[in-house]
Amino acid sequence: MPSRSNTEDDGLDECLVPLDGEERMVTDNELRAHLVGTLPVSASLVAVYNSRHSASLLGL
């Protein structure tokens, strides 16, 4: 989807689209903020996802 925050080199945000509709999409920036941004300094996160059409999802 077109990037709303201008943080993407290609101008597009990666996103997850749930089965109940595109209006409930979760962007990579939202995932990063909630999953990575809230981790304590010494914590680790393991994220497993299928990124067939994108090289990344959390922008790491």
PDB file of N, CA, C and O in Angstrom, residues 22-57:
ATOM      1  N   GLU A  22      -9.535  -5.763   3.947  1.00  0.00           N
ATOM      2  CA  GLU A  22      -8.425  -4.836   3.748  1.00  0.00           C
ATOM      3  C   GLU A  22      -8.512  -3.614   4.654  1.00  0.00           C
ATOM      4  O   GLU A  22      -7.496  -2.981   4.924  1.00  0.00           O
ATOM      5  N   GLU A  23      -9.707  -3.258   5.106  1.00  0.00           N
ATOM      6  CA  GLU A  23      -9.836  -2.089   5.982  1.00  0.00           C
ATOM      7  C   GLU A  23      -9.193  -2.331   7.345  1.00  0.00           C
ATOM      8  O   GLU A  23      -9.012  -1.411   8.121  1.00  0.00           O
ATOM      9  N   ARG A  24      -8.824  -3.577   7.635  1.00  0.00           N
ATOM     10  CA  ARG A  24      -8.177  -3.922   8.908  1.00  0.00           C
ATOM     11  C   ARG A  24      -6.692  -4.245   8.744  1.00  0.00           C
ATOM     12  O   ARG A  24      -6.093  -4.894   9.595  1.00  0.00           O
ATOM     13  N   MET A  25      -6.085  -3.789   7.654  1.00  0.00           N
ATOM     14  CA  MET A  25      -4.664  -4.063   7.404  1.00  0.00           C
ATOM     15  C   MET A  25      -3.790  -3.514   8.529  1.00  0.00           C
ATOM     16  O   MET A  25      -4.109  -2.485   9.126  1.00  0.00           O
ATOM     17  N   VAL A  26      -2.698  -4.206   8.778  1.00  0.00           N
ATOM     18  CA  VAL A  26      -1.715  -3.778   9.774  1.00  0.00           C
ATOM     19  C   VAL A  26      -0.415  -3.523   9.025  1.00  0.00           C
ATOM     20  O   VAL A  26       0.126  -4.417   8.378  1.00  0.00           O
ATOM     21  N   THR A  27       0.088  -2.308   9.087  1.00  0.00           N
ATOM     22  CA  THR A  27       1.304  -1.965   8.338  1.00  0.00           C
ATOM     23  C   THR A  27       2.562  -2.396   9.089  1.00  0.00           C
ATOM     24  O   THR A  27       2.535  -2.632  10.297  1.00  0.00           O
ATOM     25  N   ASP A  28       3.660  -2.450   8.342  1.00  0.00           N
ATOM     26  CA  ASP A  28       4.946  -2.794   8.942  1.00  0.00           C
ATOM     27  C   ASP A  28       5.349  -1.787  10.015  1.00  0.00           C
ATOM     28  O   ASP A  28       5.927  -2.159  11.034  1.00  0.00           O
ATOM     29  N   ASN A  29       5.006  -0.530   9.836  1.00  0.00           N
ATOM     30  CA  ASN A  29       5.341   0.492  10.836  1.00  0.00           C
ATOM     31  C   ASN A  29       4.573   0.264  12.139  1.00  0.00           C
ATOM     32  O   ASN A  29       5.112   0.457  13.229  1.00  0.00           O
ATOM     33  N   GLU A  30       3.308  -0.148  12.028  1.00  0.00           N
ATOM     34  CA  GLU A  30       2.508  -0.445  13.226  1.00  0.00           C
ATOM     35  C   GLU A  30       3.056  -1.671  13.951  1.00  0.00           C
ATOM     36  O   GLU A  30       3.169  -1.666  15.180  1.00  0.00           O
ATOM     37  N   LEU A  31       3.400  -2.709  13.193  1.00  0.00           N
ATOM     38  CA  LEU A  31       3.987  -3.908  13.805  1.00  0.00           C
ATOM     39  C   LEU A  31       5.287  -3.579  14.519  1.00  0.00           C
ATOM     40  O   LEU A  31       5.514  -4.009  15.643  1.00  0.00           O
ATOM     41  N   ARG A  32       6.143  -2.818  13.860  1.00  0.00           N
ATOM     42  CA  ARG A  32       7.425  -2.448  14.470  1.00  0.00           C
ATOM     43  C   ARG A  32       7.213  -1.659  15.762  1.00  0.00           C
ATOM     44  O   ARG A  32       7.852  -1.911  16.772  1.00  0.00           O
ATOM     45  N   ALA A  33       6.290  -0.712  15.726  1.00  0.00           N
ATOM     46  CA  ALA A  33       6.031   0.108  16.920  1.00  0.00           C
ATOM     47  C   ALA A  33       5.540  -0.738  18.089  1.00  0.00           C
ATOM     48  O   ALA A  33       5.986  -0.548  19.226  1.00  0.00           O
ATOM     49  N   HIS A  34       4.634  -1.677  17.823  1.00  0.00           N
ATOM     50  CA  HIS A  34       4.044  -2.476  18.900  1.00  0.00           C
ATOM     51  C   HIS A  34       4.919  -3.643  19.336  1.00  0.00           C
ATOM     52  O   HIS A  34       4.928  -4.000  20.517  1.00  0.00           O
ATOM     53  N   LEU A  35       5.639  -4.261  18.401  1.00  0.00           N
ATOM     54  CA  LEU A  35       6.436  -5.444  18.737  1.00  0.00           C
ATOM     55  C   LEU A  35       7.876  -5.108  19.092  1.00  0.00           C
ATOM     56  O   LEU A  35       8.417  -5.620  20.059  1.00  0.00           O
ATOM     57  N   VAL A  36       8.515  -4.271  18.314  1.00  0.00           N
ATOM     58  CA  VAL A  36       9.933  -3.961  18.517  1.00  0.00           C
ATOM     59  C   VAL A  36      10.103  -2.752  19.433  1.00  0.00           C
ATOM     60  O   VAL A  36      10.942  -2.751  20.332  1.00  0.00           O
ATOM     61  N   GLY A  37       9.288  -1.735  19.217  1.00  0.00           N
ATOM     62  CA  GLY A  37       9.425  -0.490  19.969  1.00  0.00           C
ATOM     63  C   GLY A  37       9.164  -0.612  21.455  1.00  0.00           C
ATOM     64  O   GLY A  37       9.607   0.222  22.233  1.00  0.00           O
ATOM     65  N   THR A  38       8.457  -1.651  21.870  1.00  0.00           N
ATOM     66  CA  THR A  38       8.129  -1.804  23.288  1.00  0.00           C
ATOM     67  C   THR A  38       9.051  -2.771  24.026  1.00  0.00           C
ATOM     68  O   THR A  38       8.875  -2.989  25.222  1.00  0.00           O
ATOM     69  N   LEU A  39      10.023  -3.333  23.330  1.00  0.00           N
ATOM     70  CA  LEU A  39      10.935  -4.294  23.968  1.00  0.00           C
ATOM     71  C   LEU A  39      11.926  -3.597  24.888  1.00  0.00           C
ATOM     72  O   LEU A  39      12.469  -2.552  24.543  1.00  0.00           O
ATOM     73  N   PRO A  40      12.191  -4.171  26.035  1.00  0.00           N
ATOM     74  CA  PRO A  40      13.260  -3.643  26.888  1.00  0.00           C
ATOM     75  C   PRO A  40      14.609  -3.792  26.174  1.00  0.00           C
ATOM     76  O   PRO A  40      14.768  -4.636  25.288  1.00  0.00           O
ATOM     77  N   VAL A  41      15.578  -3.018  26.569  1.00  0.00           N
ATOM     78  CA  VAL A  41      16.877  -2.985  25.905  1.00  0.00           C
ATOM     79  C   VAL A  41      17.529  -4.355  25.804  1.00  0.00           C
ATOM     80  O   VAL A  41      18.087  -4.707  24.772  1.00  0.00           O
ATOM     81  N   SER A  42      17.462  -5.171  26.810  1.00  0.00           N
ATOM     82  CA  SER A  42      18.161  -6.457  26.800  1.00  0.00           C
ATOM     83  C   SER A  42      17.314  -7.613  26.257  1.00  0.00           C
ATOM     84  O   SER A  42      17.768  -8.748  26.231  1.00  0.00           O
ATOM     85  N   ALA A  43      16.117  -7.335  25.796  1.00  0.00           N
ATOM     86  CA  ALA A  43      15.206  -8.385  25.328  1.00  0.00           C
ATOM     87  C   ALA A  43      15.479  -8.767  23.875  1.00  0.00           C
ATOM     88  O   ALA A  43      16.094  -8.017  23.127  1.00  0.00           O
ATOM     89  N   SER A  44      15.008  -9.938  23.506  1.00  0.00           N
ATOM     90  CA  SER A  44      15.097 -10.419  22.126  1.00  0.00           C
ATOM     91  C   SER A  44      13.699 -10.720  21.616  1.00  0.00           C
ATOM     92  O   SER A  44      12.805 -11.046  22.386  1.00  0.00           O
ATOM     93  N   LEU A  45      13.540 -10.640  20.302  1.00  0.00           N
ATOM     94  CA  LEU A  45      12.265 -10.960  19.669  1.00  0.00           C
ATOM     95  C   LEU A  45      12.534 -11.908  18.512  1.00  0.00           C
ATOM     96  O   LEU A  45      13.437 -11.672  17.712  1.00  0.00           O
ATOM     97  N   VAL A  46      11.770 -12.982  18.449  1.00  0.00           N
ATOM     98  CA  VAL A  46      11.837 -13.901  17.314  1.00  0.00           C
ATOM     99  C   VAL A  46      10.508 -13.784  16.584  1.00  0.00           C
ATOM    100  O   VAL A  46       9.453 -14.030  17.167  1.00  0.00           O
ATOM    101  N   ALA A  47      10.551 -13.363  15.334  1.00  0.00           N
ATOM    102  CA  ALA A  47       9.339 -13.225  14.524  1.00  0.00           C
ATOM    103  C   ALA A  47       9.474 -14.134  13.310  1.00  0.00           C
ATOM    104  O   ALA A  47      10.453 -14.049  12.580  1.00  0.00           O
ATOM    105  N   VAL A  48       8.495 -14.992  13.112  1.00  0.00           N
ATOM    106  CA  VAL A  48       8.499 -15.907  11.974  1.00  0.00           C
ATOM    107  C   VAL A  48       7.287 -15.578  11.110  1.00  0.00           C
ATOM    108  O   VAL A  48       6.154 -15.610  11.586  1.00  0.00           O
ATOM    109  N   TYR A  49       7.533 -15.225   9.873  1.00  0.00           N
ATOM    110  CA  TYR A  49       6.443 -14.925   8.961  1.00  0.00           C
ATOM    111  C   TYR A  49       6.869 -15.254   7.538  1.00  0.00           C
ATOM    112  O   TYR A  49       8.047 -15.307   7.223  1.00  0.00           O
ATOM    113  N   ASN A  50       5.910 -15.489   6.691  1.00  0.00           N
ATOM    114  CA  ASN A  50       6.162 -15.788   5.288  1.00  0.00           C
ATOM    115  C   ASN A  50       6.123 -14.477   4.523  1.00  0.00           C
ATOM    116  O   ASN A  50       5.083 -13.839   4.431  1.00  0.00           O
ATOM    117  N   SER A  51       7.255 -14.077   3.985  1.00  0.00           N
ATOM    118  CA  SER A  51       7.316 -12.804   3.260  1.00  0.00           C
ATOM    119  C   SER A  51       7.538 -13.061   1.771  1.00  0.00           C
ATOM    120  O   SER A  51       8.500 -12.606   1.180  1.00  0.00           O
ATOM    121  N   ARG A  52       6.637 -13.795   1.183  1.00  0.00           N
ATOM    122  CA  ARG A  52       6.749 -14.173  -0.220  1.00  0.00           C
ATOM    123  C   ARG A  52       6.917 -12.962  -1.135  1.00  0.00           C
ATOM    124  O   ARG A  52       7.692 -12.976  -2.062  1.00  0.00           O
ATOM    125  N   HIS A  53       6.175 -11.909  -0.893  1.00  0.00           N
ATOM    126  CA  HIS A  53       6.183 -10.758  -1.795  1.00  0.00           C
ATOM    127  C   HIS A  53       6.980  -9.579  -1.254  1.00  0.00           C
ATOM    128  O   HIS A  53       7.006  -8.515  -1.869  1.00  0.00           O
ATOM    129  N   SER A  54       7.604  -9.748  -0.114  1.00  0.00           N
ATOM    130  CA  SER A  54       8.341  -8.654   0.494  1.00  0.00           C
ATOM    131  C   SER A  54       9.579  -9.202   1.173  1.00  0.00           C
ATOM    132  O   SER A  54       9.569 -10.288   1.726  1.00  0.00           O
ATOM    133  N   ALA A  55      10.651  -8.442   1.142  1.00  0.00           N
ATOM    134  CA  ALA A  55      11.888  -8.889   1.779  1.00  0.00           C
ATOM    135  C   ALA A  55      11.854  -8.721   3.292  1.00  0.00           C
ATOM    136  O   ALA A  55      12.606  -9.367   3.995  1.00  0.00           O
ATOM    137  N   SER A  56      10.996  -7.857   3.791  1.00  0.00           N
ATOM    138  CA  SER A  56      10.931  -7.652   5.233  1.00  0.00           C
ATOM    139  C   SER A  56       9.514  -7.248   5.638  1.00  0.00           C
ATOM    140  O   SER A  56       8.696  -6.898   4.808  1.00  0.00           O
ATOM    141  N   LEU A  57       9.274  -7.270   6.924  1.00  0.00           N
ATOM    142  CA  LEU A  57       7.979  -6.819   7.418  1.00  0.00           C
ATOM    143  C   LEU A  57       8.123  -5.916   8.640  1.00  0.00           C
ATOM    144  O   LEU A  57       7.314  -5.060   8.864  1.00  0.00           O
TER     145      LEU A  57
END
